[in-house]
Every structure is written in structure tokens, then in C-alpha cells.
mmCIF file of C-alpha atoms in Angstrom:
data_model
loop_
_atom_site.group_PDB
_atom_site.id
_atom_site.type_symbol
_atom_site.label_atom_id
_atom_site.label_comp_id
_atom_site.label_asym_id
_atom_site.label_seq_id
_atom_site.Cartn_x
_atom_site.Cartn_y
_atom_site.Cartn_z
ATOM 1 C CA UNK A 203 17.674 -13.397 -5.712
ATOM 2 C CA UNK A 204 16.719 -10.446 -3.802
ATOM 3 C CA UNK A 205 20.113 -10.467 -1.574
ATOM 4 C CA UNK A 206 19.991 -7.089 -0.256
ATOM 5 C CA UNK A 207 21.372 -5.007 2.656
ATOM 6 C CA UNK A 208 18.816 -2.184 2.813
ATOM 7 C CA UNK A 209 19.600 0.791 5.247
ATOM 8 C CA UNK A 210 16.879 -0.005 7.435
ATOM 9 C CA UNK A 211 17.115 -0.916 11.925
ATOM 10 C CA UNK A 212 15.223 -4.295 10.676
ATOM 11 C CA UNK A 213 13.144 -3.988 7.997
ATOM 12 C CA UNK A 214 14.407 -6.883 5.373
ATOM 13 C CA UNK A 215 17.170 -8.097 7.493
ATOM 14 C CA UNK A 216 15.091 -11.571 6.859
ATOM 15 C CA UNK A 217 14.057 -12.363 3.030
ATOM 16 C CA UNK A 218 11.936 -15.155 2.084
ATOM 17 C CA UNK A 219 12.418 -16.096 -1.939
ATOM 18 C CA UNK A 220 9.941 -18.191 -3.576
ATOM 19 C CA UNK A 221 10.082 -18.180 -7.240
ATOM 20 C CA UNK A 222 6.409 -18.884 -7.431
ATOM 21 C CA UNK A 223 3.258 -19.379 -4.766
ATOM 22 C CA UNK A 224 -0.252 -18.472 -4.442
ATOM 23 C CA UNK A 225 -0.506 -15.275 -1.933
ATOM 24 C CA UNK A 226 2.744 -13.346 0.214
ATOM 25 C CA UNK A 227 0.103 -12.718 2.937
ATOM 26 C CA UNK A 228 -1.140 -15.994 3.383
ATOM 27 C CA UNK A 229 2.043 -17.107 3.487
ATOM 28 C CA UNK A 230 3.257 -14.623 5.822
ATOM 29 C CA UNK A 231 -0.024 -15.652 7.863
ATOM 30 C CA UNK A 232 1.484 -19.246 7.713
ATOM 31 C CA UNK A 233 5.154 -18.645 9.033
ATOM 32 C CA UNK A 234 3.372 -16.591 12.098
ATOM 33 C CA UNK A 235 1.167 -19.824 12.969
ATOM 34 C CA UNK A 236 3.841 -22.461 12.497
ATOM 35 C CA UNK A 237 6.795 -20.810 13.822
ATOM 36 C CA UNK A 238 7.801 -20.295 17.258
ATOM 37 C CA UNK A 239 9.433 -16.200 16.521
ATOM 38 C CA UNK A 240 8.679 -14.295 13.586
ATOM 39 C CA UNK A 241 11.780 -10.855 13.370
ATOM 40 C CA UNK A 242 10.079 -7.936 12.818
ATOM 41 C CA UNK A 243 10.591 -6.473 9.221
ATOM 42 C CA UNK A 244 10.867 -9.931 7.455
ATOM 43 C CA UNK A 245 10.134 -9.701 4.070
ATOM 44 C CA UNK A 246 8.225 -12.812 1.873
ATOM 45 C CA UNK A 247 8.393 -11.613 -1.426
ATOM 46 C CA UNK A 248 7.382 -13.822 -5.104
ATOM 47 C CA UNK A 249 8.024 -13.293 -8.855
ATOM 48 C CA UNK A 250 4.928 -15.237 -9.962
ATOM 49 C CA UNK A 251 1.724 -14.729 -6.755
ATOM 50 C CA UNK A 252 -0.728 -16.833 -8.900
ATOM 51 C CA UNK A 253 -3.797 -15.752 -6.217
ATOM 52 C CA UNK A 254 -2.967 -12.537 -4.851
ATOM 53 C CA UNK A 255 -5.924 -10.472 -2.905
ATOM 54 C CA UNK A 256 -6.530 -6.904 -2.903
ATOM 55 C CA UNK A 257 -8.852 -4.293 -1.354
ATOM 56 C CA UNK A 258 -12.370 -5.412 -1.578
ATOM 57 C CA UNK A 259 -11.453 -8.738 -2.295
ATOM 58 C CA UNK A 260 -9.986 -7.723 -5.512
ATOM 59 C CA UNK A 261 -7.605 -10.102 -7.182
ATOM 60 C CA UNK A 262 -3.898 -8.295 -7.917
ATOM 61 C CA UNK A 263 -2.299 -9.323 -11.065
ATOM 62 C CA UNK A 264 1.130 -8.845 -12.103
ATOM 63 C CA UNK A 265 3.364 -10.277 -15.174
ATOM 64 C CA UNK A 266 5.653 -13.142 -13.284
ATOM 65 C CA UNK A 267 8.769 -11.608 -12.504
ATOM 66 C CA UNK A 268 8.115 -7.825 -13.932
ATOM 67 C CA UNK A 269 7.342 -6.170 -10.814
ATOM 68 C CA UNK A 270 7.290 -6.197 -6.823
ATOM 69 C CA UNK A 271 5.305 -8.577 -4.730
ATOM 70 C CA UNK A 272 6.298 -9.062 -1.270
ATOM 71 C CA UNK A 273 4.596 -9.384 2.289
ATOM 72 C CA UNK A 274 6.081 -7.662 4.954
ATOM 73 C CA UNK A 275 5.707 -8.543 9.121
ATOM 74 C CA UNK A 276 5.494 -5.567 11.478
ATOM 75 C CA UNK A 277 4.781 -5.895 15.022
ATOM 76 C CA UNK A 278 3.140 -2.565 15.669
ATOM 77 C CA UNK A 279 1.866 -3.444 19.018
ATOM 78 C CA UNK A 280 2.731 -0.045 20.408
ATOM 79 C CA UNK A 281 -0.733 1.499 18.263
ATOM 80 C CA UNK A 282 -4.190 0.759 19.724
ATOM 81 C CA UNK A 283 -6.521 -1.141 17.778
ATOM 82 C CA UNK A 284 -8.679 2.033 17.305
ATOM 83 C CA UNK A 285 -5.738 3.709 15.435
ATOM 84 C CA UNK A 286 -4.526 1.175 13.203
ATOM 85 C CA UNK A 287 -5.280 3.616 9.858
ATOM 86 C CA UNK A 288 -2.200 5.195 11.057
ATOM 87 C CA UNK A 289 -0.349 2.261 9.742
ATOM 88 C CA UNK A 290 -2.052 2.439 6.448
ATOM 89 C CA UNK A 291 -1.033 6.303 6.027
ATOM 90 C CA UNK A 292 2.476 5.460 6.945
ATOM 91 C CA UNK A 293 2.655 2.189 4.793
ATOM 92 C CA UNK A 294 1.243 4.293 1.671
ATOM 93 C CA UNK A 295 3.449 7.533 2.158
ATOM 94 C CA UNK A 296 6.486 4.983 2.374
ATOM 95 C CA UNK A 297 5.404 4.069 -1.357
ATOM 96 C CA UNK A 298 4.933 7.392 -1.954
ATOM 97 C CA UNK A 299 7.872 8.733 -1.106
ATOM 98 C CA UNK A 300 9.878 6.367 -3.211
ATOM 99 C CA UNK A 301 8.275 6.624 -5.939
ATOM 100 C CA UNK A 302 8.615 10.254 -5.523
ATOM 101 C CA UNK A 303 12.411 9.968 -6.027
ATOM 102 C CA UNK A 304 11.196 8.624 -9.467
ATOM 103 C CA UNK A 305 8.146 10.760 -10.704
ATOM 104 C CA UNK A 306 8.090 14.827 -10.418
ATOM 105 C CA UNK A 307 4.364 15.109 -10.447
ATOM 106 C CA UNK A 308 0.406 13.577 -10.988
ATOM 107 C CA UNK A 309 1.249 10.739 -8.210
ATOM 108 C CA UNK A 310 -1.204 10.238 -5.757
ATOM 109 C CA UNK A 311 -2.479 7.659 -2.677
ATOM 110 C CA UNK A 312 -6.153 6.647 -3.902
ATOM 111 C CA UNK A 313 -8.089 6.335 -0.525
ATOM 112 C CA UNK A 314 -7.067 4.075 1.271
ATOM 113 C CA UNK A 315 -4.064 2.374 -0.355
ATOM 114 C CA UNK A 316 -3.815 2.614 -3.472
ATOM 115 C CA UNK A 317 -1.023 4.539 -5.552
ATOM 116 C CA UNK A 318 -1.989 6.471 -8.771
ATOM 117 C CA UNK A 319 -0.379 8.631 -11.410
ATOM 118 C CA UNK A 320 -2.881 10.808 -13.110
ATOM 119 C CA UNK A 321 -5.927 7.916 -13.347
ATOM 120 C CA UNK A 322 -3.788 5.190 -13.862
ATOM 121 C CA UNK A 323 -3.205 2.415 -10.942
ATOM 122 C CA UNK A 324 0.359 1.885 -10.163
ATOM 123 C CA UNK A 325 0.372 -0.384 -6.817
ATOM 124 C CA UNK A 326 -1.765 -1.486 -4.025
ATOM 125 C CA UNK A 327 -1.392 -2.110 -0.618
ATOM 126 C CA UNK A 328 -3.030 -4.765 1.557
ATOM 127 C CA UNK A 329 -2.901 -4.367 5.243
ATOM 128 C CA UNK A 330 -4.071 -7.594 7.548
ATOM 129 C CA UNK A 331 -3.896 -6.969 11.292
ATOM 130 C CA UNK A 332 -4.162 -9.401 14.002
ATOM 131 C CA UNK A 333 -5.185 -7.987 17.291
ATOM 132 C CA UNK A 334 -4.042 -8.234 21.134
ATOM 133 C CA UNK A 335 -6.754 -6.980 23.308
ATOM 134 C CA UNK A 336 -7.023 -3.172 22.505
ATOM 135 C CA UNK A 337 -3.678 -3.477 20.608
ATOM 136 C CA UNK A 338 -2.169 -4.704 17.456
ATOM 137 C CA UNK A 339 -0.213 -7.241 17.919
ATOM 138 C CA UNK A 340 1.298 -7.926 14.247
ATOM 139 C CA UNK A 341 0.556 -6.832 10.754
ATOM 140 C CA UNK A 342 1.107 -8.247 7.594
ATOM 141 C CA UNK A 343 1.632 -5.713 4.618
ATOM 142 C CA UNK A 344 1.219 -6.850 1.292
ATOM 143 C CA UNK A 345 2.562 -4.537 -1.424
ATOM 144 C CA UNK A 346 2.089 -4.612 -5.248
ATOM 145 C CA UNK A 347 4.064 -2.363 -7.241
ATOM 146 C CA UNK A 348 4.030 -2.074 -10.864
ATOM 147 C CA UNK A 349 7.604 -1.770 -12.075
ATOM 148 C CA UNK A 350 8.671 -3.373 -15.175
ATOM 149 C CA UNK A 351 5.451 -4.290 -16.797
ATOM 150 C CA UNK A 352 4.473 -2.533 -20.332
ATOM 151 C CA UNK A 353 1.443 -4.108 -21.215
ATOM 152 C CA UNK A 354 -1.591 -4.398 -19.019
ATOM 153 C CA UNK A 355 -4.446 -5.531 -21.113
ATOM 154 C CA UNK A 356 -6.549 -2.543 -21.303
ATOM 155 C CA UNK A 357 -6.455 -2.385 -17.397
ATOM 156 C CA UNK A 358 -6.423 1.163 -15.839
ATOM 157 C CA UNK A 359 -3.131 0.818 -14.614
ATOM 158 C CA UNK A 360 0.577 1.926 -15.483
ATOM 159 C CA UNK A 361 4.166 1.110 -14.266
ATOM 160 C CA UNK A 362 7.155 2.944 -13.152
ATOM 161 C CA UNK A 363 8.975 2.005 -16.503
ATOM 162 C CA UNK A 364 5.821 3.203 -18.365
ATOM 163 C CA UNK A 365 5.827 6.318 -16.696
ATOM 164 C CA UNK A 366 10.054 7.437 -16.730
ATOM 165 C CA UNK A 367 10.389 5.860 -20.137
ATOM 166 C CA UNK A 368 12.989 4.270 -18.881
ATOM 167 C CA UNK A 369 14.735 1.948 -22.036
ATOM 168 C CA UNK A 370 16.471 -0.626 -19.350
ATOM 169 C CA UNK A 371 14.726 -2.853 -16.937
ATOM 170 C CA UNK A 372 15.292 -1.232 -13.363
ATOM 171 C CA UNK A 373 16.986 -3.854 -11.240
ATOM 172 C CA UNK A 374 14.032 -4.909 -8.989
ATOM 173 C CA UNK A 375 16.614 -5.959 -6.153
ATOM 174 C CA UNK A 376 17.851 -2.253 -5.825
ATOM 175 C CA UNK A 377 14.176 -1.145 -6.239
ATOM 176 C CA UNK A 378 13.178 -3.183 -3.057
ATOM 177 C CA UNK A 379 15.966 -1.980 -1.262
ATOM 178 C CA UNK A 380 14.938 1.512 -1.569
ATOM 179 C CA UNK A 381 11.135 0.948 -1.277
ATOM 180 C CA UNK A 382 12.314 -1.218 2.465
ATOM 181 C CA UNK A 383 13.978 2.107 3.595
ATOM 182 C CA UNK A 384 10.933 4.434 2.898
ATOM 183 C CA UNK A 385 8.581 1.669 4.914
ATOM 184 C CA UNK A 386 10.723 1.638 7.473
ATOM 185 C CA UNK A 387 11.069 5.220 7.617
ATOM 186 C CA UNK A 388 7.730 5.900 7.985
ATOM 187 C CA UNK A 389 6.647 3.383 10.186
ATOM 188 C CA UNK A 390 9.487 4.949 12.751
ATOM 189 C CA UNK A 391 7.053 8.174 12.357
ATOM 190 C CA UNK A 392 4.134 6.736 13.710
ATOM 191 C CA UNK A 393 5.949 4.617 16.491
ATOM 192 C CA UNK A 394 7.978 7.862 17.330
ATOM 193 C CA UNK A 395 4.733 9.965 17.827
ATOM 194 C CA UNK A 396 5.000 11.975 14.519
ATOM 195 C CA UNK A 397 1.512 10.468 12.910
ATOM 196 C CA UNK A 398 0.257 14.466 12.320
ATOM 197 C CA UNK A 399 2.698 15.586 10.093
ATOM 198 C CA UNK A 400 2.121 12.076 8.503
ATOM 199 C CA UNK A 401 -1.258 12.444 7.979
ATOM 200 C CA UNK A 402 -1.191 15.998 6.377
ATOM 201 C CA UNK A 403 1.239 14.947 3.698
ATOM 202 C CA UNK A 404 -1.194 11.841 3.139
ATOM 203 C CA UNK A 405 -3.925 14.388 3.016
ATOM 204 C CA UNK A 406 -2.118 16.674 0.721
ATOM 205 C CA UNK A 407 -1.538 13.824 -1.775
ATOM 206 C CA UNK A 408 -4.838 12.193 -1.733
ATOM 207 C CA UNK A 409 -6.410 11.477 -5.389
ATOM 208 C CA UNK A 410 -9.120 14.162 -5.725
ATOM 209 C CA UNK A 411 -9.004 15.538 -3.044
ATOM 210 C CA UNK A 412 -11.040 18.495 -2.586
ATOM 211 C CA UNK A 413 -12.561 17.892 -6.018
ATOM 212 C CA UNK A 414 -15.892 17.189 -7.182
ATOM 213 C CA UNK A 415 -16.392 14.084 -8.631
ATOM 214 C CA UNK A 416 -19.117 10.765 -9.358
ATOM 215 C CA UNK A 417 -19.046 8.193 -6.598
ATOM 216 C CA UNK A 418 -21.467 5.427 -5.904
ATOM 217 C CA UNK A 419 -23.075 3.656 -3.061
ATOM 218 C CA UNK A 420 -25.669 1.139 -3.534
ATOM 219 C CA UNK A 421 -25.449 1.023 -7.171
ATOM 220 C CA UNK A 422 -26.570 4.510 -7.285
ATOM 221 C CA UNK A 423 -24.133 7.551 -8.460
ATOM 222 C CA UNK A 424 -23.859 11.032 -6.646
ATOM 223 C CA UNK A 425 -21.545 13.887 -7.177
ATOM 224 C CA UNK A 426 -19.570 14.568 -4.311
ATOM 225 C CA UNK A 427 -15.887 16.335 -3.128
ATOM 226 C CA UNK A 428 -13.421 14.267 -0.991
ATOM 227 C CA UNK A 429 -12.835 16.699 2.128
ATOM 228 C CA UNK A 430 -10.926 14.161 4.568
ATOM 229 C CA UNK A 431 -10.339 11.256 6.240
ATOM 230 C CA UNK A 432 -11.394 10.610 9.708
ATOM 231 C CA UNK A 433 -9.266 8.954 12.484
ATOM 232 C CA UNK A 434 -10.794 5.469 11.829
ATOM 233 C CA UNK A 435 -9.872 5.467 8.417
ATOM 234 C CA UNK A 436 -13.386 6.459 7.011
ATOM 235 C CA UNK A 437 -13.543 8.981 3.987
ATOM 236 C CA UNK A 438 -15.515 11.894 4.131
ATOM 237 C CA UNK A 439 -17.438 13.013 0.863
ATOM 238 C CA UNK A 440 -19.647 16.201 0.725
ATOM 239 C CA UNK A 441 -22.455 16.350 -0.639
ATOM 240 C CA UNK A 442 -25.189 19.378 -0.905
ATOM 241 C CA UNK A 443 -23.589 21.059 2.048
ATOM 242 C CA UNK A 444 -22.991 17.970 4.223
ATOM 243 C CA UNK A 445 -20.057 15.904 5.006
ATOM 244 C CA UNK A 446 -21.088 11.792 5.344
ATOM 245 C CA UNK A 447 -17.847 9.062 6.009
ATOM 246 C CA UNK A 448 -17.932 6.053 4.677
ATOM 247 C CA UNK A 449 -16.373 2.696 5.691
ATOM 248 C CA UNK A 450 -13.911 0.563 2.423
ATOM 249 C CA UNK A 451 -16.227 -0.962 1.374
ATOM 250 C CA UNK A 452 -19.544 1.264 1.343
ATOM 251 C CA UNK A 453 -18.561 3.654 -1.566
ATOM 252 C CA UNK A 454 -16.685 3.621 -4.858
ATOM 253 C CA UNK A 455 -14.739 5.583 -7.709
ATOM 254 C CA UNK A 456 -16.185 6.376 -10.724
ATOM 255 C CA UNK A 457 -13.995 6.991 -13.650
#
């Protein structure tokens, strides 16, 4: 399962199978502890994750063996610790762009990591950094992708099948493949100094952006239009004239 040559320097030289276990991250977390050299770009990757974790503690669930859940190790210890939400733009435009070779139009990055067409959640992304001093030393990436799944259970969400109409099952070997290449792709941006022209596309493709809509903090609702994202990451909402940022976990979506 999952033996692949993707076009990539390193990313998914180094696939770890596991028919079934409880979280990719935590056992990507594991393999760093317990073994002496980790390669850069190795790939854990599960049909069945029977505890995965998303933003906000969120739990990610996926039919066993319908869609894409993998870990993946970077070593991005050339980025300071005060610009690690460059990795998160470049993670989430890698997703974007392949899915982009899919879908024509209404596919978006919902602040901070999550991938949308129209209202509908597609994927998330779960970034875990481990620090060196001022630097990162590695990062594990956890990816959902919704692939092959038709049914969701009156979840918000929707899958590339859903959303081609494809008839056949895509082949979720050749999917990964592609998806490793776009990572890889854009992670070279940000280690090669090209994070601007990263972020503007990432900007440009942000769900609502530059649109009012109903947010809440503190259990209470306000209207407010998404006008950026600040170099830590934060998202900036304005509100009667005035732009306030707020942390992951301070404000939410309304739909």
C-alpha cells in the first residue's frame, strides 16, 4: 500500500503504512522520541486514525480507508520560531494547489488551515512544532483530506469525489503522490525566501475574505469583515471602523 515514487527532493522517500492506529501525529511524535534519525519528508500515513485531533482540539473523522490521513516530518529549522505561520501558509497552499488541478472554482483555505469549497469542509491541517531556541527544530504536519467519502452524516463537509462527480474511486496512492509534490513545492518557497508571493496567494484565497460576516468571541456574535492576517498568524476582523487580531482560538465562524 501506498508504494509511491513522488517527484519530490525528499518528501515521501520514507512511508510508514499502518492499516489502522489511533493518531499520525502522535505517532510521528513517537518515531522522533524513540529513534536515533528521523529523514526529513517521511510520511506516516493510516486508513482507519480511530482518535485523530484537529484545530481546537477538534476530533477529525474520516470513513476507514475512503480518504487521506497521513503525518508528515519537516525539519524547518531554517524559520525562526516567531515566523512559524509561514509554514502553515505554505502547508495549506500545497493543498490548495492540488486540489486546484481538480476543482475550477469556490475552493478556499478557512483561516488558518482549513480547506473549503463553497461552505463545505473538505480537509484540515494540523501543524505541531517543536522548538530549538529561537528556531524550529521539526514539525509534524497532519493532513486530512476528504477524497472518496459520499456520506458524511449531516456534517458540513464534502469530498473531492462529491465535488467532480467523479463515478470511479480515485486511486488514493496516485492522489498522495501528487498532494507530496505540492507540499514539497511549497515548503521549498518559504525555505528559498519566496514567503511574500506565498502569502498573497494565501490571502487571495482566504474564505471570506473581505466580506462581512457573524463571528463570535465569548459566546457573543458580532458582524465583522476578514481584512488580513498578521505575521504571527493572528486574523484581523473589522469591526465599526477598527481592525482587532485574534489568536486560534479566541474567535469563531458562524454559519
Amino acid at each position: 500500500m501506498y508504494n509511491i515514487q513522488p517527484n519530490t527532493l525528499f518528501t515521501g522517500k520514507l512511508i510508514k503504512y499502518l492499516p489502522s492506529c489511533h493518531s499520525t501525529n502522535d505517532i510521528a511524535v513517537q518515531m522522533i522520541q524513540s529513534e536515533n534519525m528521523v529523514f526529513e519528508g517521511t510520511v506516516i500515513i493510516t486508513d482507519n486514525q480511530t482518535a485523530g485531533r484537529g484545530q481546537r482540539g477538534n476530533i477529525w473523522e474520516a470513513s476507514s480507508g475512503e480518504n487521506l490521513t497521513f503525518s508528515l516530518i519537516l525539519k524547518p529549522n531554517f524559520l525562526k520560531a516567531s515566523n512559524q505561520f509561514q509554514l502553515n501558509v505554505a502547508i495549506s497552499m500545497g493543498v490548495f494547489d492540488f486540489l486546484s488541478e481538480f476543482i475550477d472554482e469556490n475552493l478556499s483555505v478557512k483561516w488558518s488551515n482549513d480547506i473549503y469549497h463553497g461552505d463545505k469542509k473538505m480537509g484540515g491541517i494540523l501543524i505541531e512544532n517543536s522548538l530549538q531556541g529561537y528556531q524550529i527544530g521539526h514539525s509534524i504536519i497532519g493532513i486530512g483530506l476528504n477524497i472518496n467519502q459520499l456520506e458524511f452524516n449531516n456534517l458540513r463537509a464534502t469530498s473531492l469525489r462529491n465535488i467532480t462527480q467523479n463515478p470511479l474511486k480515485y486511486d488514493l496512492s496516485e492522489i498522495l503522490k501528487r498532494l507530496l509534490e505540492n507540499l514539497e513545492k511549497n515548503y521549498l518557497k518559504i525555505k528559498n525566501n519566496n514567503y511574500e508571493s506565498l502569502k498573497i496567494k494565501y490571502l487571495s484565497n482566504l474564505f471570506r475574505f473581505q466580506k462581512y460576516h457573524y463571528f463570535k468571541r465569548n459566546g457573543q456574535q458580532f458582524l465583522g469583515k476578514i481584512t488580513g492576517v498578521d505575521e504571527t498568524g493572528k486574523l484581523g476582523i473589522e469591526t465599526d471602523g477598527y481592525v482587532n487580531y485574534f489568536d486560534f482560538k479566541e474567535v469563531e465562524f458562524i454559519f
